[in-house]
Amino acid sequence: MANLGDRLSRMKSWNPLFSTVTWGTGSSDCTQSIDFSSKLQNEFNLDAVLHLTCSNMSKELVDNSLKTAKSKGIRGILALRGDIPLELTSISNNSTGNNNCFKYASDLVEYIKSIPEYSEYFTIGVAGFPEGYTSATISETFDSATNSSSSASRNFNSSSTTQLDKEKDELKWLSYKVSKGADFILSQVFYSTDKFVDWYKKCRDYGITVPIIPTILPIQTYGSFKRIINLTKVSVPPSLNDQIELVKSDDLMVKQIGIDFCCNQISTLTKECNILGFHFSTLNLENSLLAILTRSGLLRTFNNPSDLSSLPSKFSASNTNSTLPVGGESATWDEYPNSRWGDARSPAFFNESIYGQSSFINTDQLLQWGFPKSLDDINTLFSKYISGDIPSLPWTSDNINSSNSDFVISVLNYLPKVGIWPMASQLAVDGAQSSDPEFGWGPANGYVYQRSFIEFFAIEPVALKILEHLKNNTKQDFSYYASKLNFDTNEPLILSNAVVNNASFDPSINSHLLEIESTALSWGVFPSSPVIQSALIDKLNFGYWSKEAIQLWRVWASQIGSFSKESKQFIDSVADSVYLINIVANDYKTPEKLFCFLREEF
């Protein structure tokens, strides 16, 4: 969290009304979110709106979270349903009956408003979905609601078990949340401005009168744009998609298109809906947002704290001394985010989830993946993913077959047959032009490089065999990390070329000041610019990702349980013994060497 300090110091000079803080993934980590909200309030004079999810939350944990938030001066709450927990904590496994106390965001809003010491203290927001909520089928949601004792008062028509009108259902749910006491609405990210305008006007016609704040997400890179679209399932105007596709290898052009598009969104919403306030999902990056705020006329800086007296806030009475510079060289070092392959020292590292929904597994996906009951079933599942027969796995929806090498493709298809389950790979590149349609990225007239690597799961016997072969590779052709999660301590055991130890990651460490041994996966050389690393692997980012990746086996198992107890038990057993392994070929001038090693040794 301390990594954000410099960035927050600059961004607070923009005088935002509030800053939202996401909840720990899977309703599992309230302490970190509340502590960070407190930092915003007390160290940066930024009013915090704390995301508070209720899925799998006990009444005791909600009470404790609200009490702690109030004690730290936090007055804004965004009440959300939340997603499936990544960790099967004692809360989600207890037998007290409290874990199902809050099934929907409306339950949480109603509860907060029912407590006198909170009802007037907290300003409560809820999420609105201009294109309908997509994390579950509407019929399942309504059936669940009408069968739930906590939601028995919802007199919605759930007689239809077929496709229902998502738009009308969203208005019903949203109106219901507002009727329980919500003070404002934050929309989901959207790219179809016309659909938002239509939804906004229908909300008003439906009788929803509280402020509706649109969420704007600047496009940072082609890859992150596609991941966000896949995550949220929101529609994209064909004209925007065509523009992005034409320049997808030029990150600067992608950013510029994103800036232009957001400015047009703001202009349209201001005119059509008389909207004056916007919620920006920054992914903890600032340059694009600064350009958007400046061009749109939204950025107002104040050199005297007294100038802020005319800007009332419902969230607190903080004053801001905004004399710090906006932007600068320190704002640009991590402007090429690459999801989990980015630098874990960056505030933008691995930060692409929207409203905590990134780990949701829907019914369609469960049916696609089937209900594995043996290792052969898992082998078959990964084979289908590699061949393109299924579009995703619980861990990824990226295309693993990005190489045009027939040999590499044949190796990837071979590995699941021997119990090696690949999720990501790339082939080395030695100086491709930055405009190259397959490998290019970054500014024009540059050259890009990358090392071959592969990342995969393997159960313990297979993993130990692989690690033994790597250990015996005396030429040091490869760098590797391997991780196995201890579910008792919830900490990964990290193994690498040089070290074997327990990896504990303290998010309070100002890690951008640390010297971390890392291996560059992709880098570029561009005119009038230092060498830029767009992707790397080190103990820090691998530790974060491996922990979550192995936990996702348990999430998958918990979702399958209602369909097949046998499959759930089997996948849980895999989670107990599975390793995540990442291997990088050090020599980028021999692209297929890593894949030859895998094919010959296994």
Coordinates of C-alpha atoms in Angstrom, one line a residue:
M1 CA 0.0 0.0 0.0
A2 CA 2.9 2.4 0.7
N3 CA 3.8 2.1 -3.0
L4 CA 0.9 4.4 -3.7
G5 CA 2.2 7.2 -1.5
D6 CA 3.9 9.4 -4.1
R7 CA 1.0 8.8 -6.5
L8 CA -1.6 9.8 -4.0
S9 CA 0.4 12.9 -3.1
R10 CA 0.1 14.1 -6.7
M11 CA -3.5 13.0 -7.3
K12 CA -4.8 14.7 -4.1
S13 CA -3.9 18.0 -5.7
W14 CA -6.8 17.3 -8.2
N15 CA -9.2 17.7 -5.3
P16 CA -11.4 14.7 -5.8
L17 CA -14.6 14.5 -3.8
F18 CA -13.7 11.0 -2.6
S19 CA -11.6 8.0 -3.4
T20 CA -13.0 4.5 -3.4
V21 CA -11.1 1.6 -1.8
T22 CA -11.9 -2.0 -3.0
W23 CA -12.6 -4.7 -0.5
G24 CA -10.3 -7.7 0.0
T25 CA -11.0 -10.4 -2.6
G26 CA -13.7 -12.8 -1.6
S27 CA -14.8 -10.9 1.5
S28 CA -11.7 -12.2 3.2
D29 CA -9.5 -9.2 4.0
C30 CA -11.2 -6.3 5.7
T31 CA -8.2 -5.1 7.7
Q32 CA -6.1 -4.1 4.7
S33 CA -9.0 -2.2 3.1
I34 CA -9.9 -0.3 6.2
D35 CA -6.3 0.5 7.0
F36 CA -5.8 1.9 3.6
S37 CA -9.0 3.9 3.8
S38 CA -7.7 5.3 7.1
K39 CA -4.5 6.3 5.4
L40 CA -6.4 8.2 2.7
Q41 CA -8.4 10.0 5.4
N42 CA -5.6 10.8 7.9
E43 CA -2.4 11.0 5.9
F44 CA -3.6 12.4 2.6
N45 CA -6.8 14.2 3.6
L46 CA -8.7 12.3 0.9
D47 CA -12.3 11.2 1.8
A48 CA -12.5 7.5 1.5
V49 CA -15.5 5.4 0.3
L50 CA -14.9 1.9 1.5
H51 CA -16.2 -1.0 -0.6
L52 CA -18.0 -3.3 1.8
T53 CA -19.1 -6.7 0.4
C54 CA -21.6 -8.9 2.2
S55 CA -21.3 -12.3 0.4
N56 CA -20.1 -14.9 2.9
M57 CA -19.8 -12.3 5.6
S58 CA -21.0 -13.0 9.1
K59 CA -22.9 -10.4 11.0
E60 CA -20.1 -10.2 13.5
L61 CA -17.6 -9.3 10.7
V62 CA -19.9 -6.7 9.2
D63 CA -20.4 -5.2 12.7
N64 CA -16.7 -5.1 13.4
S65 CA -16.0 -3.6 10.0
L66 CA -18.5 -0.8 10.5
K67 CA -17.3 -0.1 14.0
T68 CA -13.7 0.1 12.9
A69 CA -14.5 2.2 9.9
K70 CA -16.4 4.7 12.1
S71 CA -13.6 4.8 14.7
K72 CA -11.1 5.8 11.9
G73 CA -13.3 8.5 10.5
I74 CA -14.4 6.7 7.4
R75 CA -17.9 7.9 6.4
G76 CA -18.5 6.5 2.9
I77 CA -19.6 2.9 2.3
L78 CA -20.2 1.3 -1.1
A79 CA -22.4 -1.7 -0.3
L80 CA -21.8 -4.6 -2.6
R81 CA -22.8 -8.2 -2.8
G82 CA -19.3 -9.3 -3.5
D83 CA -17.9 -12.5 -5.0
I84 CA -17.0 -16.1 -4.0
P85 CA -14.2 -16.1 -1.4
L86 CA -10.8 -17.1 -2.5
E87 CA -10.1 -18.6 0.9
L88 CA -12.4 -21.0 2.7
T89 CA -12.2 -19.2 6.0
S90 CA -13.8 -20.2 9.2
I91 CA -16.4 -17.5 8.5
S92 CA -17.6 -19.2 5.4
N93 CA -17.4 -22.6 6.9
N94 CA -19.0 -21.9 10.3
S95 CA -22.2 -23.5 11.3
T96 CA -23.7 -20.7 13.2
G97 CA -26.0 -19.6 10.4
N98 CA -24.6 -16.1 10.4
N99 CA -22.6 -16.5 7.2
N100 CA -25.8 -16.2 5.1
C101 CA -27.1 -13.1 7.0
F102 CA -26.4 -10.8 4.1
K103 CA -27.1 -12.3 0.7
Y104 CA -27.6 -9.2 -1.3
A105 CA -26.3 -5.6 -1.2
S106 CA -29.9 -4.5 -0.3
D107 CA -29.6 -6.6 2.8
L108 CA -26.4 -4.8 3.8
V109 CA -27.9 -1.3 3.1
E110 CA -31.0 -2.1 5.1
Y111 CA -28.9 -3.4 8.0
I112 CA -26.7 -0.3 8.2
K113 CA -29.7 1.9 8.1
S114 CA -31.4 0.0 10.9
I115 CA -28.7 0.8 13.4
P116 CA -29.0 4.4 14.8
E117 CA -25.3 5.0 15.3
Y118 CA -24.6 4.2 11.7
S119 CA -27.8 5.3 9.8
E120 CA -27.0 9.0 10.0
Y121 CA -23.2 8.6 10.1
F122 CA -22.5 6.7 6.9
T123 CA -23.2 7.8 3.4
I124 CA -24.1 4.6 1.5
G125 CA -23.6 4.0 -2.2
V126 CA -24.6 1.0 -4.3
A127 CA -23.6 -0.3 -7.7
G128 CA -25.7 0.2 -10.8
F129 CA -25.3 -1.9 -14.0
P130 CA -26.4 0.0 -17.2
E131 CA -26.4 -3.2 -19.2
G132 CA -27.7 -5.5 -16.5
Y133 CA -25.9 -7.6 -13.9
T134 CA -24.1 -10.4 -15.7
S135 CA -22.5 -12.6 -13.0
A136 CA -25.5 -14.9 -12.8
T137 CA -28.5 -15.7 -14.8
I138 CA -31.5 -13.5 -13.8
S139 CA -33.8 -16.5 -13.3
E140 CA -31.3 -18.0 -10.9
T141 CA -31.0 -14.8 -9.0
F142 CA -34.8 -14.3 -8.7
D143 CA -35.4 -17.9 -7.8
S144 CA -32.8 -17.6 -5.1
A145 CA -34.2 -14.3 -3.8
T146 CA -37.8 -15.6 -3.5
N147 CA -36.6 -18.7 -1.7
S148 CA -34.4 -16.7 0.7
S149 CA -35.9 -15.8 4.1
S150 CA -33.8 -12.7 4.2
S151 CA -35.3 -11.5 1.0
A152 CA -38.9 -12.7 1.4
S153 CA -40.2 -9.1 1.1
R154 CA -39.2 -8.8 -2.5
N155 CA -42.4 -9.1 -4.5
F156 CA -40.7 -9.5 -7.9
N157 CA -42.2 -11.8 -10.5
S158 CA -39.9 -14.9 -10.8
S159 CA -42.3 -17.1 -12.6
S160 CA -40.3 -17.2 -15.8
T161 CA -37.4 -19.6 -15.9
T162 CA -36.2 -18.5 -19.3
Q163 CA -34.2 -15.4 -20.4
L164 CA -35.6 -12.3 -18.7
D165 CA -35.2 -8.7 -19.6
K166 CA -31.9 -7.8 -17.8
E167 CA -32.6 -4.1 -18.2
K168 CA -36.0 -4.1 -16.4
D169 CA -34.6 -6.5 -13.7
E170 CA -31.7 -4.2 -13.1
L171 CA -34.1 -1.2 -12.6
K172 CA -36.1 -3.3 -10.1
W173 CA -33.0 -4.4 -8.1
L174 CA -31.6 -0.9 -8.2
S175 CA -34.8 0.8 -7.0
Y176 CA -35.0 -1.8 -4.3
K177 CA -31.5 -1.0 -3.0
V178 CA -32.3 2.7 -3.0
S179 CA -35.6 2.1 -1.2
K180 CA -33.6 0.4 1.6
G181 CA -31.6 3.6 2.1
A182 CA -28.8 4.0 -0.5
D183 CA -27.7 7.6 -0.9
F184 CA -26.0 7.4 -4.3
I185 CA -25.3 5.0 -7.1
L186 CA -21.9 4.3 -8.8
S187 CA -22.3 2.7 -12.2
Q188 CA -20.4 -0.2 -13.5
V189 CA -17.7 0.6 -16.1
F190 CA -19.2 1.1 -19.5
Y191 CA -18.1 2.0 -23.1
S192 CA -21.5 2.3 -24.8
T193 CA -22.3 5.9 -23.8
D194 CA -25.7 5.7 -25.6
K195 CA -26.7 2.7 -23.4
F196 CA -25.7 4.6 -20.3
V197 CA -27.7 7.7 -21.3
D198 CA -30.7 5.5 -22.0
W199 CA -30.3 3.6 -18.7
Y200 CA -29.9 6.9 -16.8
K201 CA -33.1 8.4 -18.1
K202 CA -35.0 5.2 -17.4
C203 CA -33.7 5.2 -13.8
R204 CA -35.2 8.7 -13.5
D205 CA -38.4 7.7 -15.1
Y206 CA -38.6 4.7 -12.7
G207 CA -38.5 7.0 -9.8
I208 CA -34.8 6.7 -8.8
T209 CA -33.8 10.2 -7.7
V210 CA -30.5 9.7 -5.8
P211 CA -27.3 10.9 -7.5
I212 CA -26.0 8.5 -10.2
I213 CA -22.3 8.8 -10.8
P214 CA -20.9 7.2 -14.0
T215 CA -17.7 5.2 -13.7
I216 CA -15.2 6.0 -16.4
L217 CA -12.2 3.6 -17.1
P218 CA -9.4 5.0 -19.3
I219 CA -8.0 2.5 -21.7
Q220 CA -4.4 1.9 -20.8
T221 CA -3.2 -1.0 -23.0
Y222 CA -4.8 -3.3 -25.5
G223 CA -4.3 -6.3 -23.2
S224 CA -5.9 -4.7 -20.2
F225 CA -8.8 -3.3 -22.3
K226 CA -9.6 -6.8 -23.6
R227 CA -9.3 -8.3 -20.0
I228 CA -11.7 -5.7 -18.7
I229 CA -14.2 -6.4 -21.4
N230 CA -14.0 -10.1 -20.8
L231 CA -14.4 -9.5 -17.1
T232 CA -17.4 -7.1 -17.2
K233 CA -19.1 -8.4 -20.4
V234 CA -20.0 -4.8 -21.2
S235 CA -20.6 -3.9 -24.9
V236 CA -18.0 -1.9 -26.9
P237 CA -19.0 0.4 -29.8
P238 CA -17.7 -1.1 -33.1
S239 CA -16.0 2.2 -33.9
L240 CA -14.0 2.1 -30.7
N241 CA -13.1 -1.5 -31.1
D242 CA -12.0 -0.9 -34.7
Q243 CA -9.8 2.0 -33.7
I244 CA -8.1 0.0 -30.9
E245 CA -7.5 -3.0 -33.2
L246 CA -5.8 -0.9 -35.8
V247 CA -3.1 0.4 -33.3
K248 CA -3.1 -2.5 -30.7
S249 CA 0.7 -2.8 -30.9
D250 CA 1.3 0.9 -30.2
D251 CA 0.6 1.5 -26.5
L252 CA 0.9 5.3 -26.9
M253 CA -1.8 5.3 -29.6
V254 CA -4.0 3.0 -27.6
K255 CA -3.7 5.4 -24.6
Q256 CA -4.5 8.4 -26.8
I257 CA -7.6 6.8 -28.2
G258 CA -8.7 6.0 -24.7
I259 CA -8.2 9.6 -23.6
D260 CA -10.1 10.9 -26.6
F261 CA -13.0 8.5 -26.0
C262 CA -13.3 9.3 -22.3
C263 CA -13.3 13.0 -23.1
N264 CA -16.2 12.4 -25.6
Q265 CA -18.0 10.3 -22.9
I266 CA -17.8 13.2 -20.4
S267 CA -18.9 15.7 -22.9
T268 CA -21.9 13.6 -24.0
L269 CA -23.0 12.8 -20.4
T270 CA -22.7 16.4 -19.3
K271 CA -25.0 17.5 -22.1
E272 CA -27.5 14.6 -22.2
C273 CA -27.8 13.9 -18.5
N274 CA -26.6 17.1 -16.9
I275 CA -24.1 15.0 -15.0
L276 CA -21.4 17.0 -13.2
G277 CA -19.5 14.3 -11.3
F278 CA -17.6 11.3 -12.6
H279 CA -16.0 8.3 -10.9
F280 CA -12.8 7.3 -12.5
S281 CA -11.4 3.7 -12.2
T282 CA -7.7 4.5 -12.5
L283 CA -6.1 1.0 -12.0
N284 CA -3.8 3.2 -9.9
L285 CA -2.4 4.9 -13.0
E286 CA -2.5 8.7 -13.3
N287 CA -1.2 10.0 -16.6
S288 CA -4.2 9.3 -18.8
L289 CA -6.6 10.5 -16.1
L290 CA -4.7 13.8 -15.7
A291 CA -5.0 14.3 -19.5
I292 CA -8.7 13.6 -19.4
L293 CA -9.4 15.8 -16.5
T294 CA -7.4 18.7 -18.0
R295 CA -9.0 18.4 -21.5
S296 CA -12.5 18.1 -20.1
G297 CA -12.2 21.1 -17.8
L298 CA -12.9 19.0 -14.7
L299 CA -9.5 19.6 -13.1
R300 CA -9.5 22.5 -10.6
T301 CA -6.4 23.0 -8.4
F302 CA -6.3 25.2 -5.3
N303 CA -3.2 26.8 -3.9
N304 CA -4.9 27.9 -0.7
P305 CA -6.8 25.5 1.6
S306 CA -9.4 28.1 2.2
D307 CA -10.4 27.9 -1.4
L308 CA -11.9 24.5 -0.7
S309 CA -14.5 25.9 1.8
S310 CA -17.1 26.1 -0.9
L311 CA -16.8 22.4 -1.8
P312 CA -19.0 20.6 0.7
S313 CA -18.5 16.8 1.2
K314 CA -21.0 14.4 2.7
F315 CA -18.1 12.0 3.6
S316 CA -16.1 14.2 6.0
A317 CA -15.0 17.7 6.7
S318 CA -11.4 17.3 5.5
N319 CA -9.4 20.2 4.1
T320 CA -6.8 19.7 1.4
N321 CA -3.6 21.7 0.9
S322 CA -3.1 21.2 -2.8
T323 CA 0.3 22.7 -3.5
L324 CA 2.0 19.6 -4.9
P325 CA 2.9 19.2 -8.6
V326 CA 0.6 17.2 -10.8
G327 CA 2.4 14.6 -12.9
G328 CA 6.2 14.5 -13.6
E329 CA 8.8 11.8 -14.4
S330 CA 7.9 9.8 -11.3
A331 CA 4.4 9.4 -12.6
T332 CA 5.5 7.6 -15.8
W333 CA 7.8 4.7 -14.8
D334 CA 5.1 2.1 -14.7
E335 CA 2.8 3.4 -17.5
Y336 CA 3.0 0.0 -19.4
P337 CA 1.0 -2.2 -17.0
N338 CA 0.9 -5.9 -17.9
S339 CA -1.4 -7.4 -15.3
R340 CA 0.3 -10.0 -13.1
W341 CA 3.5 -9.9 -15.3
G342 CA 4.1 -6.3 -14.2
D343 CA 6.4 -4.9 -11.6
A344 CA 4.9 -5.7 -8.2
R345 CA 6.5 -2.5 -6.9
S346 CA 4.1 -0.6 -9.0
P347 CA 0.8 0.7 -7.5
A348 CA -0.9 -0.6 -10.7
F349 CA 0.3 -4.2 -10.2
F350 CA -2.4 -6.8 -10.7
N351 CA -5.2 -4.3 -10.3
E352 CA -7.9 -4.9 -12.9
S353 CA -10.8 -6.2 -11.0
I354 CA -14.0 -4.1 -11.0
Y355 CA -16.1 -4.2 -7.8
G356 CA -14.5 -7.4 -6.6
Q357 CA -16.1 -9.6 -9.3
S358 CA -12.9 -10.9 -10.9
S359 CA -13.0 -14.4 -9.3
F360 CA -16.7 -15.1 -10.0
I361 CA -17.3 -18.4 -11.8
N362 CA -20.6 -18.5 -13.5
T363 CA -22.8 -21.6 -14.4
D364 CA -21.9 -21.5 -18.1
Q365 CA -18.2 -21.8 -17.3
L366 CA -18.8 -24.6 -14.8
L367 CA -20.7 -26.6 -17.5
Q368 CA -17.9 -25.9 -20.0
W369 CA -15.2 -27.2 -17.7
G370 CA -17.3 -30.2 -16.6
F371 CA -16.9 -32.0 -13.3
P372 CA -13.4 -33.6 -13.1
K373 CA -13.1 -36.7 -11.0
S374 CA -9.6 -37.8 -12.0
L375 CA -6.3 -36.5 -13.2
D376 CA -7.1 -37.7 -16.7
D377 CA -10.1 -35.4 -16.6
I378 CA -7.9 -32.5 -15.7
N379 CA -5.5 -33.5 -18.4
T380 CA -8.4 -33.4 -20.9
L381 CA -9.6 -30.1 -19.7
F382 CA -6.2 -28.4 -20.2
S383 CA -5.9 -30.1 -23.6
K384 CA -9.2 -28.6 -24.7
Y385 CA -8.1 -25.1 -23.5
I386 CA -4.9 -25.3 -25.4
S387 CA -6.6 -26.5 -28.6
G388 CA -9.2 -23.7 -28.3
D389 CA -12.2 -26.1 -27.8
I390 CA -13.0 -24.1 -24.6
P391 CA -12.3 -20.4 -24.2
S392 CA -11.2 -20.2 -20.6
L393 CA -10.0 -21.8 -17.4
P394 CA -10.7 -20.7 -13.8
W395 CA -7.4 -18.9 -14.0
T396 CA -7.3 -17.3 -17.4
S397 CA -9.1 -16.5 -20.6
D398 CA -6.0 -15.4 -22.5
N399 CA -4.9 -17.2 -25.6
I400 CA -2.1 -19.6 -24.7
N401 CA -1.4 -20.5 -28.4
S402 CA 0.1 -17.1 -29.3
S403 CA 3.1 -18.6 -31.1
N404 CA 3.2 -19.3 -34.8
S405 CA 5.8 -22.1 -34.2
D406 CA 4.3 -25.5 -35.1
F407 CA 6.9 -27.1 -32.7
V408 CA 5.9 -25.0 -29.8
I409 CA 2.2 -25.6 -30.4
S410 CA 2.9 -29.4 -30.6
V411 CA 4.7 -29.2 -27.2
L412 CA 1.9 -27.3 -25.6
N413 CA -0.6 -29.9 -26.8
Y414 CA 1.7 -32.7 -25.6
L415 CA 2.3 -31.5 -22.0
P416 CA -1.2 -32.2 -20.5
K417 CA -0.8 -35.8 -21.5
V418 CA 2.0 -36.1 -19.0
G419 CA 0.3 -34.2 -16.2
I420 CA 1.8 -30.7 -17.0
W421 CA -1.1 -28.2 -17.2
P422 CA 0.0 -25.0 -19.0
M423 CA -1.8 -21.7 -18.6
A424 CA 0.6 -19.2 -20.2
S425 CA 3.6 -19.2 -22.5
Q426 CA 5.5 -17.1 -24.9
L427 CA 8.3 -17.6 -27.5
A428 CA 11.5 -15.5 -27.5
V429 CA 11.7 -12.5 -29.8
D430 CA 15.0 -10.8 -30.7
G431 CA 14.4 -7.3 -31.9
A432 CA 11.0 -7.3 -33.6
Q433 CA 9.8 -3.9 -34.7
S434 CA 7.4 -2.3 -32.2
S435 CA 4.8 -2.1 -35.0
D436 CA 5.0 -5.9 -35.6
P437 CA 1.3 -7.2 -35.6
E438 CA 2.2 -10.3 -33.5
F439 CA 4.8 -9.2 -31.1
G440 CA 4.9 -5.4 -31.2
W441 CA 4.0 -2.9 -28.5
G442 CA 5.0 0.5 -27.3
P443 CA 5.8 3.7 -29.2
A444 CA 6.5 3.7 -32.9
N445 CA 10.0 3.1 -34.4
G446 CA 11.1 0.9 -31.6
Y447 CA 12.3 -2.7 -31.1
V448 CA 11.0 -5.3 -28.7
Y449 CA 12.5 -8.3 -27.1
Q450 CA 11.2 -11.2 -25.0
R451 CA 12.4 -14.4 -23.5
S452 CA 10.6 -17.8 -23.9
F453 CA 8.7 -18.8 -20.8
I454 CA 6.0 -21.2 -19.7
E455 CA 3.8 -21.3 -16.6
F456 CA 1.9 -24.4 -15.6
F457 CA 0.3 -26.4 -12.7
A458 CA 1.5 -29.9 -11.8
I459 CA 0.6 -32.2 -8.9
E460 CA 3.4 -32.9 -6.4
P461 CA 5.0 -36.1 -8.0
V462 CA 5.2 -34.5 -11.4
A463 CA 6.3 -31.2 -10.0
L464 CA 9.1 -32.7 -8.0
K465 CA 10.3 -34.6 -11.1
I466 CA 10.4 -31.3 -13.1
L467 CA 12.2 -29.5 -10.3
E468 CA 14.8 -32.2 -10.1
H469 CA 15.5 -31.9 -13.9
L470 CA 15.8 -28.1 -13.5
K471 CA 18.2 -28.5 -10.6
N472 CA 20.4 -30.8 -12.7
N473 CA 20.6 -28.3 -15.5
T474 CA 24.1 -27.1 -14.6
K475 CA 24.4 -24.7 -17.6
Q476 CA 21.8 -22.4 -15.9
D477 CA 19.8 -22.3 -19.1
F478 CA 16.6 -21.6 -17.2
S479 CA 15.3 -19.5 -14.3
Y480 CA 12.4 -20.8 -12.4
Y481 CA 10.0 -20.3 -9.5
A482 CA 7.7 -23.0 -8.0
S483 CA 5.1 -22.6 -5.4
K484 CA 3.0 -24.8 -3.2
L485 CA 0.4 -23.4 -0.8
N486 CA 0.2 -24.4 2.8
F487 CA -3.5 -24.0 3.5
D488 CA -3.0 -24.1 7.2
T489 CA -0.9 -21.0 7.3
N490 CA -2.2 -19.7 3.9
E491 CA 1.4 -18.9 2.9
P492 CA 3.1 -20.2 -0.2
L493 CA 6.4 -22.1 -0.1
I494 CA 8.5 -20.6 -2.9
L495 CA 11.3 -22.5 -4.6
S496 CA 13.7 -21.0 -7.1
N497 CA 17.2 -21.5 -8.6
A498 CA 18.8 -20.0 -5.5
V499 CA 16.5 -20.1 -2.5
V500 CA 13.9 -22.2 -0.7
N501 CA 11.9 -20.4 2.0
N502 CA 8.5 -19.4 3.1
A503 CA 7.4 -16.3 1.2
S504 CA 5.6 -13.8 3.4
F505 CA 4.5 -10.7 1.7
D506 CA 4.0 -7.6 3.8
P507 CA 1.8 -5.1 1.8
S508 CA 2.9 -2.3 4.1
I509 CA 6.5 -2.5 2.8
N510 CA 7.5 0.4 0.6
S511 CA 8.6 -2.2 -1.9
H512 CA 9.5 0.1 -4.8
L513 CA 12.5 1.0 -2.7
L514 CA 13.7 -2.6 -2.5
E515 CA 16.2 -4.3 -4.6
I516 CA 14.4 -7.3 -6.0
E517 CA 16.0 -10.0 -8.1
S518 CA 13.9 -10.2 -11.2
T519 CA 14.0 -11.6 -14.8
A520 CA 12.7 -9.5 -17.6
L521 CA 10.2 -11.4 -19.8
S522 CA 9.6 -8.5 -22.3
W523 CA 11.4 -5.3 -22.9
G524 CA 11.6 -2.6 -25.5
V525 CA 14.0 0.0 -26.9
F526 CA 12.3 3.2 -28.2
P527 CA 13.5 6.6 -29.6
S528 CA 14.4 9.1 -26.9
S529 CA 13.5 6.7 -24.1
P530 CA 15.2 4.5 -21.6
V531 CA 14.7 0.7 -22.0
I532 CA 11.2 -0.2 -20.9
Q533 CA 10.3 -3.5 -19.2
S534 CA 6.7 -4.4 -19.9
A535 CA 6.7 -7.8 -18.2
L536 CA 8.9 -9.4 -15.7
I537 CA 8.9 -12.3 -13.1
D538 CA 10.3 -12.1 -9.6
K539 CA 9.7 -13.6 -6.2
L540 CA 7.3 -10.8 -5.2
N541 CA 4.9 -10.9 -8.1
F542 CA 5.1 -14.7 -8.4
G543 CA 4.3 -15.0 -4.7
Y544 CA 1.2 -12.8 -5.0
W545 CA -0.1 -14.6 -8.1
S546 CA 0.8 -18.2 -7.1
K547 CA -1.1 -17.8 -3.8
E548 CA -4.2 -16.6 -5.6
A549 CA -3.9 -19.1 -8.4
I550 CA -3.8 -22.1 -6.1
Q551 CA -6.6 -20.7 -4.0
L552 CA -8.7 -20.7 -7.1
W553 CA -8.7 -24.5 -7.2
R554 CA -10.6 -24.3 -3.9
V555 CA -13.0 -21.6 -5.3
W556 CA -13.7 -23.9 -8.3
A557 CA -14.3 -26.8 -6.0
S558 CA -16.7 -24.9 -3.8
Q559 CA -18.7 -23.9 -6.9
I560 CA -18.8 -27.5 -8.2
G561 CA -20.1 -28.8 -4.9
S562 CA -23.7 -28.3 -5.6
F563 CA -23.4 -30.3 -8.9
S564 CA -21.0 -33.1 -7.9
K565 CA -19.7 -33.8 -4.4
E566 CA -17.3 -36.3 -5.9
S567 CA -15.8 -33.7 -8.2
K568 CA -15.5 -31.2 -5.4
Q569 CA -13.6 -33.6 -3.2
F570 CA -11.3 -34.5 -6.1
I571 CA -10.5 -30.8 -6.9
D572 CA -9.9 -30.0 -3.2
S573 CA -7.4 -32.8 -3.2
V574 CA -5.6 -31.4 -6.2
A575 CA -5.4 -28.0 -4.5
D576 CA -3.7 -29.7 -1.5
S577 CA -0.9 -31.1 -3.7
V578 CA -0.6 -28.8 -6.8
Y579 CA 2.4 -26.7 -7.6
L580 CA 2.5 -23.6 -9.8
I581 CA 5.8 -23.5 -11.8
N582 CA 7.2 -20.8 -14.0
I583 CA 10.2 -21.4 -16.2
V584 CA 12.1 -18.7 -18.2
A585 CA 14.7 -19.5 -20.8
N586 CA 17.6 -17.1 -20.1
D587 CA 18.9 -17.0 -23.7
Y588 CA 16.4 -15.1 -25.9
K589 CA 18.4 -15.9 -29.0
T590 CA 17.4 -19.6 -28.9
P591 CA 13.6 -19.3 -28.9
E592 CA 12.7 -23.0 -28.8
K593 CA 15.3 -24.3 -26.3
L594 CA 12.8 -24.3 -23.4
F595 CA 10.2 -26.2 -25.3
C596 CA 12.8 -28.7 -26.5
F597 CA 13.8 -29.3 -22.9
L598 CA 10.2 -29.9 -21.9
R599 CA 9.6 -32.3 -24.8
E600 CA 12.8 -34.3 -24.4
E601 CA 12.8 -34.6 -20.6
F602 CA 9.1 -35.5 -20.2

